[in-house]
Coordinates of C-alpha atoms in Angstrom, one line a residue:
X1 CA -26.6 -63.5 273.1
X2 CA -24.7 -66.8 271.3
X3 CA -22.4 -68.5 273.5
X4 CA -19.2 -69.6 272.1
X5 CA -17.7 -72.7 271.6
X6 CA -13.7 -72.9 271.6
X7 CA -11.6 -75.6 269.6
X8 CA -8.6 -77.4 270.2
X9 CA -6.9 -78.8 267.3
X10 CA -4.6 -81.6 268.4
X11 CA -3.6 -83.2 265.0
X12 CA -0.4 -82.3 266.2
X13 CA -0.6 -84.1 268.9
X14 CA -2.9 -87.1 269.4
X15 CA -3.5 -87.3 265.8
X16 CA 0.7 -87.5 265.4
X17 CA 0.9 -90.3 267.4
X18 CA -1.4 -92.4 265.2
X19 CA 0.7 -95.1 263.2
X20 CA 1.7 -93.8 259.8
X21 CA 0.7 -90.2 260.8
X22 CA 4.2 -89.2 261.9
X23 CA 5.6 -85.7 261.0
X24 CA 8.8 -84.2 260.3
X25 CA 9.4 -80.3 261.7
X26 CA 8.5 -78.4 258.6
X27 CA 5.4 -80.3 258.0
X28 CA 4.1 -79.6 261.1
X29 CA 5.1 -76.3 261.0
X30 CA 3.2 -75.7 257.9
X31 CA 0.3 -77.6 259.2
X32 CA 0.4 -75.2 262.2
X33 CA 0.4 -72.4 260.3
X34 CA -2.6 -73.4 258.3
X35 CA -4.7 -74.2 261.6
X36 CA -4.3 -70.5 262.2
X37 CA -5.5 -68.9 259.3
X38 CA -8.1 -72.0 259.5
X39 CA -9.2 -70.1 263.1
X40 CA -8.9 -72.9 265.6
X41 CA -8.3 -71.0 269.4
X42 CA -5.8 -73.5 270.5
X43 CA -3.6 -75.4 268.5
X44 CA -1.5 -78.5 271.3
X45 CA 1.4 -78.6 269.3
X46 CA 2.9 -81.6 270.7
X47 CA 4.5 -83.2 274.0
X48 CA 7.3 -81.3 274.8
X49 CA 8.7 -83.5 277.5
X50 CA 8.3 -87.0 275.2
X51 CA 11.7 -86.2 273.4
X52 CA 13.8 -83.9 272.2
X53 CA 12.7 -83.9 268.3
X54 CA 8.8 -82.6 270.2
X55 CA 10.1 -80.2 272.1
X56 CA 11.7 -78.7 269.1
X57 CA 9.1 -78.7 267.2
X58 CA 6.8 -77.3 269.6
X59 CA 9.1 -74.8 270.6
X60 CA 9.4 -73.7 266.9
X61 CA 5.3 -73.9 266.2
X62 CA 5.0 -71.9 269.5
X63 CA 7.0 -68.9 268.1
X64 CA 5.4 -69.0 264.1
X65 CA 1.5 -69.1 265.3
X66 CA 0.2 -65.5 265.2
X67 CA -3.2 -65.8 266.5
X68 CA -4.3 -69.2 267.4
X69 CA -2.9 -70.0 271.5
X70 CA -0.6 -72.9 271.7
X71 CA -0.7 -75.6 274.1
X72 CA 2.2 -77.9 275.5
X73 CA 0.6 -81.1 276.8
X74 CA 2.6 -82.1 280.6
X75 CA 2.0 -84.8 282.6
X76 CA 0.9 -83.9 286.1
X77 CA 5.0 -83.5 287.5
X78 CA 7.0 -80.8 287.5
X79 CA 9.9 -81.9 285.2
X80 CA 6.8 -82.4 282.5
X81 CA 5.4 -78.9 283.2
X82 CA 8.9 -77.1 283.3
X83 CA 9.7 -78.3 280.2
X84 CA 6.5 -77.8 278.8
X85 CA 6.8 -74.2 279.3
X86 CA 10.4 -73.8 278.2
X87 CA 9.0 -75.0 275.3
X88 CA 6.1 -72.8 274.4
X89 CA 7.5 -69.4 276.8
X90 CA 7.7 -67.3 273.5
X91 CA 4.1 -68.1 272.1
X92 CA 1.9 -65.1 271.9
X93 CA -0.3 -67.3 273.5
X94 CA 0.6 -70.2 275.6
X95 CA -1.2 -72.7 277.5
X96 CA 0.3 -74.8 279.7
X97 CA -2.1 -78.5 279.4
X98 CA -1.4 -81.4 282.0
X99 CA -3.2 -84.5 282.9
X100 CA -3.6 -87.1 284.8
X101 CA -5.7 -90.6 285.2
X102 CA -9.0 -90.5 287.1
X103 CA -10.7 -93.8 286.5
X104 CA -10.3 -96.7 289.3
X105 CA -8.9 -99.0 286.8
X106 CA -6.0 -96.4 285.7
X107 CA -5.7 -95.9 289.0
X108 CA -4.8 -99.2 290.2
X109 CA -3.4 -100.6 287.4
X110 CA -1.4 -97.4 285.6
X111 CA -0.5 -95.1 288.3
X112 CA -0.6 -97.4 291.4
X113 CA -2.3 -94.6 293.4
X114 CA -5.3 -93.9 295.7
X115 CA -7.6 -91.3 295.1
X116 CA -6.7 -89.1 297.7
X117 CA -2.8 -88.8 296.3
X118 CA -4.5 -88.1 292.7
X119 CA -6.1 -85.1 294.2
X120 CA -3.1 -84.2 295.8
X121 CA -1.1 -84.7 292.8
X122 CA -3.5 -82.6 290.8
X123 CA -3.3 -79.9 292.9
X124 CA -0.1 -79.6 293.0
X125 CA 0.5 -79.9 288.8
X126 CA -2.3 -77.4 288.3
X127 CA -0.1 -75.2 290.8
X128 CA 3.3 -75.7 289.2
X129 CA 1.6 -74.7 285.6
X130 CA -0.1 -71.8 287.5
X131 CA 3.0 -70.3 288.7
X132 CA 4.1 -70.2 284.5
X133 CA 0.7 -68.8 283.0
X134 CA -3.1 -67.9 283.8
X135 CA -4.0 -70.0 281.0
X136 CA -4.0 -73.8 282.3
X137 CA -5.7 -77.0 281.3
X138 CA -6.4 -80.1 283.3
X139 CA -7.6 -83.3 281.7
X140 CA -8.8 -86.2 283.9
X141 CA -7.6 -88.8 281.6
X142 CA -10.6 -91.6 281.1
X143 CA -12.8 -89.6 282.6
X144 CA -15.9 -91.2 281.2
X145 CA -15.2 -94.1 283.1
X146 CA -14.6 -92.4 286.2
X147 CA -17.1 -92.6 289.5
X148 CA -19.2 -89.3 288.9
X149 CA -18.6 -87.9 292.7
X150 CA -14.7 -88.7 292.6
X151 CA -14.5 -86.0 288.9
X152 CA -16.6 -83.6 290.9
X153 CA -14.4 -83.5 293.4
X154 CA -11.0 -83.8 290.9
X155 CA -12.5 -81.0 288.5
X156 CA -13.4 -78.7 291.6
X157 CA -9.8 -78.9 293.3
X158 CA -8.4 -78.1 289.5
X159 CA -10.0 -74.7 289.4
X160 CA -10.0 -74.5 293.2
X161 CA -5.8 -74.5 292.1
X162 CA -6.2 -71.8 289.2
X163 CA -7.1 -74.3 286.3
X164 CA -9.5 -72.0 283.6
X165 CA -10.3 -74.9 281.7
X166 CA -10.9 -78.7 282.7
X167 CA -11.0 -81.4 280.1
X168 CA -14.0 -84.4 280.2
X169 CA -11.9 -86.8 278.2
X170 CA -13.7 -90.0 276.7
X171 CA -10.0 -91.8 276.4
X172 CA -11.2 -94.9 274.7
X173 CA -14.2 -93.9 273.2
X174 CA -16.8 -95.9 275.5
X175 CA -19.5 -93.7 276.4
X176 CA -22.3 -93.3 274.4
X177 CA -23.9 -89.7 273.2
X178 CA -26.7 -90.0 276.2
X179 CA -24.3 -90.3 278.8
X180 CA -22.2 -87.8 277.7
X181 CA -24.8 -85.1 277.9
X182 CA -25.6 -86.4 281.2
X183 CA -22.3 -86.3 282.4
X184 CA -21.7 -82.9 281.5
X185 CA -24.6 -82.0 282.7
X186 CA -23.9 -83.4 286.5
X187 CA -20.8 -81.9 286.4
X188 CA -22.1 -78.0 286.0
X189 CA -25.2 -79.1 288.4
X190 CA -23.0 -80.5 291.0
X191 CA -19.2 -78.6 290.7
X192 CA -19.5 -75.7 293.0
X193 CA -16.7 -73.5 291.1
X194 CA -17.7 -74.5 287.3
X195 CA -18.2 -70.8 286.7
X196 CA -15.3 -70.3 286.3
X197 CA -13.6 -72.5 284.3
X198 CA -14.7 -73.7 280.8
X199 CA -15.5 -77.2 280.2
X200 CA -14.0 -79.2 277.6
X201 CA -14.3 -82.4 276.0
X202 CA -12.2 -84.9 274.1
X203 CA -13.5 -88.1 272.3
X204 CA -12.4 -90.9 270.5
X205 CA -14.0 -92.7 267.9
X206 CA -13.7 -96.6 269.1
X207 CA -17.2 -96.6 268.4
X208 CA -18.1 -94.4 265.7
X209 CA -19.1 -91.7 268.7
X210 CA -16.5 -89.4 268.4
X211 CA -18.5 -86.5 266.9
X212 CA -21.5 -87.3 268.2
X213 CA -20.4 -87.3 272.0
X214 CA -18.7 -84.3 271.3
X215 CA -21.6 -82.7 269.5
X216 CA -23.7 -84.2 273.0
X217 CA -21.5 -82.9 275.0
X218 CA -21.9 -79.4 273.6
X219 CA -25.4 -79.4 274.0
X220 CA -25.4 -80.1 277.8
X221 CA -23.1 -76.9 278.0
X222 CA -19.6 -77.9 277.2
X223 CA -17.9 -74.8 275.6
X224 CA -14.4 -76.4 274.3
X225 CA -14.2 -78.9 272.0
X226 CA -11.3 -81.0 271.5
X227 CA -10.8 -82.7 268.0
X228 CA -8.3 -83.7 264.7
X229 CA -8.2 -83.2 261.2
X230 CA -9.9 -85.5 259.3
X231 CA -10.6 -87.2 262.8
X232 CA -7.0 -88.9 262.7
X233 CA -5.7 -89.9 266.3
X234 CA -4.8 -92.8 268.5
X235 CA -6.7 -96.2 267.6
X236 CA -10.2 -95.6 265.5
X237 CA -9.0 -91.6 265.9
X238 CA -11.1 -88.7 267.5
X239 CA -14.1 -86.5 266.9
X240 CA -13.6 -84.8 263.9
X241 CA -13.0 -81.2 263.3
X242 CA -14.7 -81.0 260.1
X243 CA -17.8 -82.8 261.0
X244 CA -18.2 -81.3 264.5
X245 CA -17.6 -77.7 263.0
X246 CA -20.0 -78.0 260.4
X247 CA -22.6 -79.5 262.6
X248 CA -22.4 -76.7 264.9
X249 CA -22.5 -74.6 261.9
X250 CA -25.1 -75.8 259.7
X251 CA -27.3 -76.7 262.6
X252 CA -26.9 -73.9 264.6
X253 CA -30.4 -73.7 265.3
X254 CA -30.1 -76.8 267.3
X255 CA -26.7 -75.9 269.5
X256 CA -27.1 -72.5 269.4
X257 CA -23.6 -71.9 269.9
X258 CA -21.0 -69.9 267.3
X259 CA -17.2 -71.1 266.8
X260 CA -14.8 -68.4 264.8
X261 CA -13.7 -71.3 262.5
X262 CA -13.3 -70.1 258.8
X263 CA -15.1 -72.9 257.4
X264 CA -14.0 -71.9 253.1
X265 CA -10.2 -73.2 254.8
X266 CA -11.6 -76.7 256.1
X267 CA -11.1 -78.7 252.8
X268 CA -7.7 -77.0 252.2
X269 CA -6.3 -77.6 256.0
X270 CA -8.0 -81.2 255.7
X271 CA -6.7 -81.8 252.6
X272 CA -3.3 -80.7 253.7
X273 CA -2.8 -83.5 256.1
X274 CA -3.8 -86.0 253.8
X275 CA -1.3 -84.7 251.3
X276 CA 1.7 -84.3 254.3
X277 CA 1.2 -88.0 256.3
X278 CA 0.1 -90.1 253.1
X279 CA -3.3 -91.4 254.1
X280 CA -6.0 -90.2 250.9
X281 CA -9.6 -88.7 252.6
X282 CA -12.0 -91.5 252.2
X283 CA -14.5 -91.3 249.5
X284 CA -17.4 -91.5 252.0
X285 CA -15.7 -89.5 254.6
X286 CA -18.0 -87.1 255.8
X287 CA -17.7 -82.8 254.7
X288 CA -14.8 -83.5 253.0
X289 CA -14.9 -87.0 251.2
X290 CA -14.6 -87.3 247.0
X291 CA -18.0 -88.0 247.5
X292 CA -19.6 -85.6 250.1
X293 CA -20.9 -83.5 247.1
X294 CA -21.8 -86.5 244.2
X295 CA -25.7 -87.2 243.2
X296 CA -25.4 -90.4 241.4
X297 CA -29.6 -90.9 241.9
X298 CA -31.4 -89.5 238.8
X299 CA -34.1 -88.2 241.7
X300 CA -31.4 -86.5 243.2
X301 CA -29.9 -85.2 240.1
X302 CA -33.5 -83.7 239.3
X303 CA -33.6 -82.4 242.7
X304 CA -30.6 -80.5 242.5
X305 CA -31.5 -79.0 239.1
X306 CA -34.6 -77.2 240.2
X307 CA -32.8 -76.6 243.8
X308 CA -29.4 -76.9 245.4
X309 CA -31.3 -76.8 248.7
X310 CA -33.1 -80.5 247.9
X311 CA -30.2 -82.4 248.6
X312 CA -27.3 -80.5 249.7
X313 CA -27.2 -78.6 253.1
X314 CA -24.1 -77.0 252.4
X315 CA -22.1 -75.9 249.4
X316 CA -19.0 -77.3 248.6
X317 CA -17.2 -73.5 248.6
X318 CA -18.5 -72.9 251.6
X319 CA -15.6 -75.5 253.0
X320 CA -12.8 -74.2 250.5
X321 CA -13.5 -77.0 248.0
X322 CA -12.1 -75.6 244.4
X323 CA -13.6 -77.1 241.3
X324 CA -11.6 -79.8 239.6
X325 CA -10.6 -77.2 236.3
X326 CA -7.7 -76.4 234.3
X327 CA -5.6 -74.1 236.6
X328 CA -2.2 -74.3 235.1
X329 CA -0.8 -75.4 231.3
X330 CA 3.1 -74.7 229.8
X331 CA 2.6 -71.5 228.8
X332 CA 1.1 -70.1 232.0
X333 CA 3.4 -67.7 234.2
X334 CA 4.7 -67.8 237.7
X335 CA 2.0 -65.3 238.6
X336 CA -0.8 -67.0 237.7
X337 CA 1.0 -70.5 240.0
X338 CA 1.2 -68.2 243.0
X339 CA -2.2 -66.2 242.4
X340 CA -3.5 -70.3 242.6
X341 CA -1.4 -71.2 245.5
X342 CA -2.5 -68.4 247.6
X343 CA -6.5 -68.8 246.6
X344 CA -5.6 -72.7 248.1
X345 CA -4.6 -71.2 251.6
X346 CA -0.7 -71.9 250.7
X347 CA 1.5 -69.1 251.9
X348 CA 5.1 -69.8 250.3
X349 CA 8.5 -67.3 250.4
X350 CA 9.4 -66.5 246.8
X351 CA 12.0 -68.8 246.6
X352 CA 9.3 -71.4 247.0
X353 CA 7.4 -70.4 244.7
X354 CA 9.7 -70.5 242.4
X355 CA 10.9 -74.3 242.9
X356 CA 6.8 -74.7 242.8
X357 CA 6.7 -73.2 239.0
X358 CA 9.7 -74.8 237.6
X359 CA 7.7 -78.4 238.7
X360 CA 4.8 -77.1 237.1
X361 CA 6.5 -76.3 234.1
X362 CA 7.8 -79.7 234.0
X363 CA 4.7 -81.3 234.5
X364 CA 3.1 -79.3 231.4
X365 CA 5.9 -81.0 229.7
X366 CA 4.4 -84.5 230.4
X367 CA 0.3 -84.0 230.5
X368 CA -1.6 -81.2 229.1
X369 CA -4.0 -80.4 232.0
X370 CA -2.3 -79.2 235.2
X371 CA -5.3 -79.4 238.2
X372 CA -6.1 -78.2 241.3
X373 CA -5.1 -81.6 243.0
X374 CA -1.7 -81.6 240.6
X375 CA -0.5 -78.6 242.2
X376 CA -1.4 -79.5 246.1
X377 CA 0.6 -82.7 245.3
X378 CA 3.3 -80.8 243.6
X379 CA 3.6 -78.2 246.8
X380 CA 3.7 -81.4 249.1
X381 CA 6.4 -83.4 246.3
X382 CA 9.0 -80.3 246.1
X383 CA 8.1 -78.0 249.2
X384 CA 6.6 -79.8 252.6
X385 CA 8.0 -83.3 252.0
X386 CA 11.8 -83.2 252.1
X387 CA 13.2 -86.4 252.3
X388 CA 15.4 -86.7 255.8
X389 CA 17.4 -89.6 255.4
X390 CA 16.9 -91.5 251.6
X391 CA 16.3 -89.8 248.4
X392 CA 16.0 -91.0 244.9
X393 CA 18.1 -89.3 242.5
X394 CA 17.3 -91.6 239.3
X395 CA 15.2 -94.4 238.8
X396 CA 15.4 -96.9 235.4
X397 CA 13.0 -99.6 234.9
X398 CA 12.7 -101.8 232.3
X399 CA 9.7 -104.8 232.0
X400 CA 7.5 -106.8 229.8
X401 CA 6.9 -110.1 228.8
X402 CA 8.9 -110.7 226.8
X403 CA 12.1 -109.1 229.3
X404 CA 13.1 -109.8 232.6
X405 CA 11.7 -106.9 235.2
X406 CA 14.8 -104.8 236.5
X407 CA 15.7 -101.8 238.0
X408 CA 18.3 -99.0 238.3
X409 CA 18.3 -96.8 240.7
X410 CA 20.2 -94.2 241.9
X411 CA 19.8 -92.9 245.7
X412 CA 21.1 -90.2 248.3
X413 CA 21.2 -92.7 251.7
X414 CA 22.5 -90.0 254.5
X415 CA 25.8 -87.9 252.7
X416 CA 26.3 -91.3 250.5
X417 CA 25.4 -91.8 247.0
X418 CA 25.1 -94.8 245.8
X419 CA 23.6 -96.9 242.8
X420 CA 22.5 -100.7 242.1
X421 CA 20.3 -102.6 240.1
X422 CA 17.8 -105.4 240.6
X423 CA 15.6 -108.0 239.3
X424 CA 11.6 -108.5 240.7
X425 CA 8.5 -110.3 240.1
X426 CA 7.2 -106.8 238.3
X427 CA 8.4 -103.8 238.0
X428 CA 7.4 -102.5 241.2
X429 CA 9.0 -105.5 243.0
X430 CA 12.5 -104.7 241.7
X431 CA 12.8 -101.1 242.2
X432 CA 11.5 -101.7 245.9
X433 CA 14.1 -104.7 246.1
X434 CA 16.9 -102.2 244.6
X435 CA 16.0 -99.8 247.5
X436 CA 16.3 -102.4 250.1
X437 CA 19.4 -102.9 248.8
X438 CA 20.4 -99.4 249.1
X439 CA 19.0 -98.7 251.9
X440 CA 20.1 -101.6 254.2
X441 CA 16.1 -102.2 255.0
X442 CA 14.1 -105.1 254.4
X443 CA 10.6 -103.7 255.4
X444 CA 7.5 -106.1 255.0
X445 CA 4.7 -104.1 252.5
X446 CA 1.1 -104.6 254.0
X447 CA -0.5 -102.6 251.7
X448 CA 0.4 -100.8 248.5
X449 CA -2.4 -98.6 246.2
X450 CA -2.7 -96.6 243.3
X451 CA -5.4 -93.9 242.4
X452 CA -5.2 -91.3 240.0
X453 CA -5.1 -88.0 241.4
X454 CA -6.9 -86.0 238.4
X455 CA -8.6 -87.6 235.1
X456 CA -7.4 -88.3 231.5
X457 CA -4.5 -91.5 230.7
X458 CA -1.9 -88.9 231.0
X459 CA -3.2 -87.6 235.2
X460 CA -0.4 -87.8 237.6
X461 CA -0.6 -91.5 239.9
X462 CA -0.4 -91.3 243.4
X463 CA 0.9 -94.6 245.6
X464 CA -0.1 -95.0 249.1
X465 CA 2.2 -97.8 250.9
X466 CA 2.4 -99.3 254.2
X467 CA 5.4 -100.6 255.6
X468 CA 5.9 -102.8 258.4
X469 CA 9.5 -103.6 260.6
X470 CA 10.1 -104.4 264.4
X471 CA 6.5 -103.6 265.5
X472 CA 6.6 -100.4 263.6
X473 CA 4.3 -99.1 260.8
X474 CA 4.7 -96.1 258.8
X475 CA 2.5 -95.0 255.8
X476 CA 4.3 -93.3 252.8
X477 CA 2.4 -91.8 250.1
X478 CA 4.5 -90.4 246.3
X479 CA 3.1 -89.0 243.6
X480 CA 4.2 -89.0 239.4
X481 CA 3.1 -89.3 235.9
X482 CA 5.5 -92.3 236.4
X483 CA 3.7 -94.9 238.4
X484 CA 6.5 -96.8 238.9
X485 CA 9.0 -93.5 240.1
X486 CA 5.7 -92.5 242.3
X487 CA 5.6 -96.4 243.8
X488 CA 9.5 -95.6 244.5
X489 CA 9.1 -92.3 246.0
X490 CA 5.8 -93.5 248.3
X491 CA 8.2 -96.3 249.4
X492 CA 11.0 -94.2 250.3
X493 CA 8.8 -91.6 251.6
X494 CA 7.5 -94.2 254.3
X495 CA 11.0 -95.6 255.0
X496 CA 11.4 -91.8 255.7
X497 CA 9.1 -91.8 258.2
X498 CA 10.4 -95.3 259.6
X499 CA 13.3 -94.0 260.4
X500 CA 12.1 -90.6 262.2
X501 CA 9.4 -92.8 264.1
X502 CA 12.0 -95.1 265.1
X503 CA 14.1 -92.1 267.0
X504 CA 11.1 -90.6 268.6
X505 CA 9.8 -92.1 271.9
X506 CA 5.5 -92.0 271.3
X507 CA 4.3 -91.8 274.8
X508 CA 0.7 -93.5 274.8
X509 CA -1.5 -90.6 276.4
X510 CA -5.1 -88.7 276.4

């Protein structure tokens, strides 16, 4: 009989806390949402005891997720755990998750204690979650870098305690894809109760590893696998979901293990993210990259003409990917925008829908080919993106070279409206100095860049900025047939996300 491997989505989670990745409540409600109907077993929603803006959000995600369990991620005291489960109590499935350092150098240097008061201190967390829920995690933070004997010991007094599954984390991505398997493999030969618990494991990408020590890691017997979207996280990020799913997938003659991951929702769910926290998928990225499914090579080209097989091991629907054709024009109906909508995984109340067609209609106004990738930016522009604290109500710009570059602009800055104008090297350069002005900020721009979302001189641009103020980053990403409104709405859209990152304490964990 196949075994069965479970995943833990923590985009929510670790991948939130990555800089520019930051999410507002509705978009990680949505995102939460679409992990369920994606299939993932666990979706950790968050850190519930990090600050009051998580524990709402987690609380909400907890009580909208129909199928997929929920986790609350606790450090190993009570006041983490308690709130942790206040947080997740009306889930249809809740998991209670705490953690705590392992290594030696963690040990001295983070938590100041010995060994034997982290095994007490273990105990006693898995306990506290016990006494909430049957369905407990514990994570020996750095565990790759922890003496082998001391994690038998911690992993057999965490399921000694009722813990049902114990997470191998490889915090900062050191160990290499040998060592994993090993590892995992001494921990089932030598853990006298691993029976009974399923063993999980969770690995960044410092060195390229992620998926691969995952992937390792699976092999040697490890039946959870912890991982992000598009493999965003802390640092270089974590294992990613769609690479270590369609591994196990594609090459399931090799692992021999089965996951209940709908893989024709990977692309949409991936996709999703990118659209929601700003950062574009990477041509090269692997599965799901603009370029996972090109054959530039006139050998490959022939290849793929006599058979699909030569070159491509799997098919770009069998991860959700929809072909880049006309879906939308003006005359089209609100039927055929929500017949699209729900083929791209987006479930929307009618009212949504609505606000969804009337963009559509006015983007027909402007180009004559609405797209597949025009509509996901559309849903994202008028449904999953709401502004919090700036919004641009009108934006004039006039330049040339023969005229002085200046803006107009008109902006919503809390319950204020307010309007200026200003001057700039470009036209880019004065509507960003007329939002300053508005907006009281004076963020430094490390990077600003435009692509085209579809074809043709008349395809909607989309601008990707990064902003930089006090020691804090935050990605913004817009989206017009303007490229100047869509460099004014990515700019506001990341001072957006300044603003909520400023009020949110990150706590620097697993």
């Amino acid at each position: 009989m196949t075994e069965r491997v479970f995943v833990l989505d923590t985009t929510l989670r670790d991948g939130e806390q990555s800089p520019g990745a930051t999410m507002n409540k509705q978009e990680k409600k949505r995102l939460a949402r679409q992990l369920d109907t994606l299939g993932v077993d666990v979706i950790e929603a968050g850190f519930p005891a990090s600050s009051q803006g998580d524990f709402d959000s987690v609380q909400e995600i907890a009580q909208s997720v129909d199928n997929s369990q929920v986790a609350a991620l606790c450090r190993a005291s009570e006041k983490d755990i308690d709130r942790g489960w206040e947080a997740i109590a009306q889930a249809r499935k809740p998991r209670i998750h705490t953690f705590l350092a392992t290594s030696d150098i963690h040990m001295q240097y983070k938590l100041e204690m010995t060994r034997d008061q982290v095994l007490e201190t273990a105990a006693k967390a898995v306990q506290r979650a016990c006494s909430y829920t049957d369905n407990v995690q514990f994570s020996a933070e750095d565990a790759s870098r922890t003496d082998r004997d001391f994690l038998v010991q911690v992993v057999q007094i965490a399921i000694d305690n009722g813990a049902t599954t114990v997470n191998i984390p490889d915090t900062v991505g050191y160990v290499q894809p040998h060592e994993m398997y090993e590892l995992i493999l001494y921990l089932k030969e030598n853990v006298e109760n691993v029976d009974r618990a399923v063993l999980s494991v969770h690995c960044h990408n410092d060195l390229g590893l992620g998926s691969a020590n995952t992937l390792s890691a699976v092999r040697a017997g490890a039946r959870q696998v912890e991982v992000t979207l598009n493999g965003v996280g802390e640092r270089a990020g974590n294992a990613a979901l769609e690479e270590v799913v369609l591994a196990l997938r594609v090459r399931e003659d090799a692992y021999g293990v089965q996951n209940k991951i709908q893989t024709e929702q990977v692309y949409p769910t991936c996709r999703l993210l990118s659209l929601v926290i700003g950062q574009p998928i990477p041509a090269y990225k692997a599965v799901i990259g603009g370029n996972a499914f090109s054959h530039e090579a006139g050998i490959h080209q022939h290849g793929m003409l006599m058979n699909k097989q030569t070159y491509e091991i799997m098919t770009p629907e069998s991860i959700g990917r929809p072909p880049s054709e006309m879906v939308l024009g003006k005359h089209s109906g609100k039927h055929a925008s929500k017949k699209q909508l729900e083929q791209l995984g987006y479930r929307l109340t009618d009212e949504q829908h609505t606000q969804v067609f009337e963009a559509v209609k006015k983007l027909a106004d402007k180009k004559k080919q609405v797209y597949v990738e025009d509509l996901e930016s559309l849903v994202l522009e008028e449904i999953f993106r709401i502004p919090d604290k700036y919004r641009l109500l009108y934006l004039s710009s006039l330049s040339g070279d023969m005229a002085i570059p200046t803006a107009t602009l008109k902006m919503q800055v809390g319950d204020n409206e307010c309007q200026t104008a200003e001057f700039g090297a470009g036209p880019v350069d004065s509507v960003f100095n007329a939002i300053d002005n508005l907006t009281g900020q004076s963020p430094n721009l490390l990077h600003f860049t435009v692509s085209s979302i579809t074809g043709g001189t008349d395809a909607q641009g989309e601008v990707t900025v990064k902003i930089e103020q006090q020691d804090q980053t935050a990605i913004g990403r817009g989206s017009d047939a303007d490229i100047i409104v869509a460099s004014a709405k990515a700019y506001i859209n990341a001072l957006n996300r300044l603003a909520r990152k400023e009020e949110k304490t990150v706590w620097d964990t697993i």
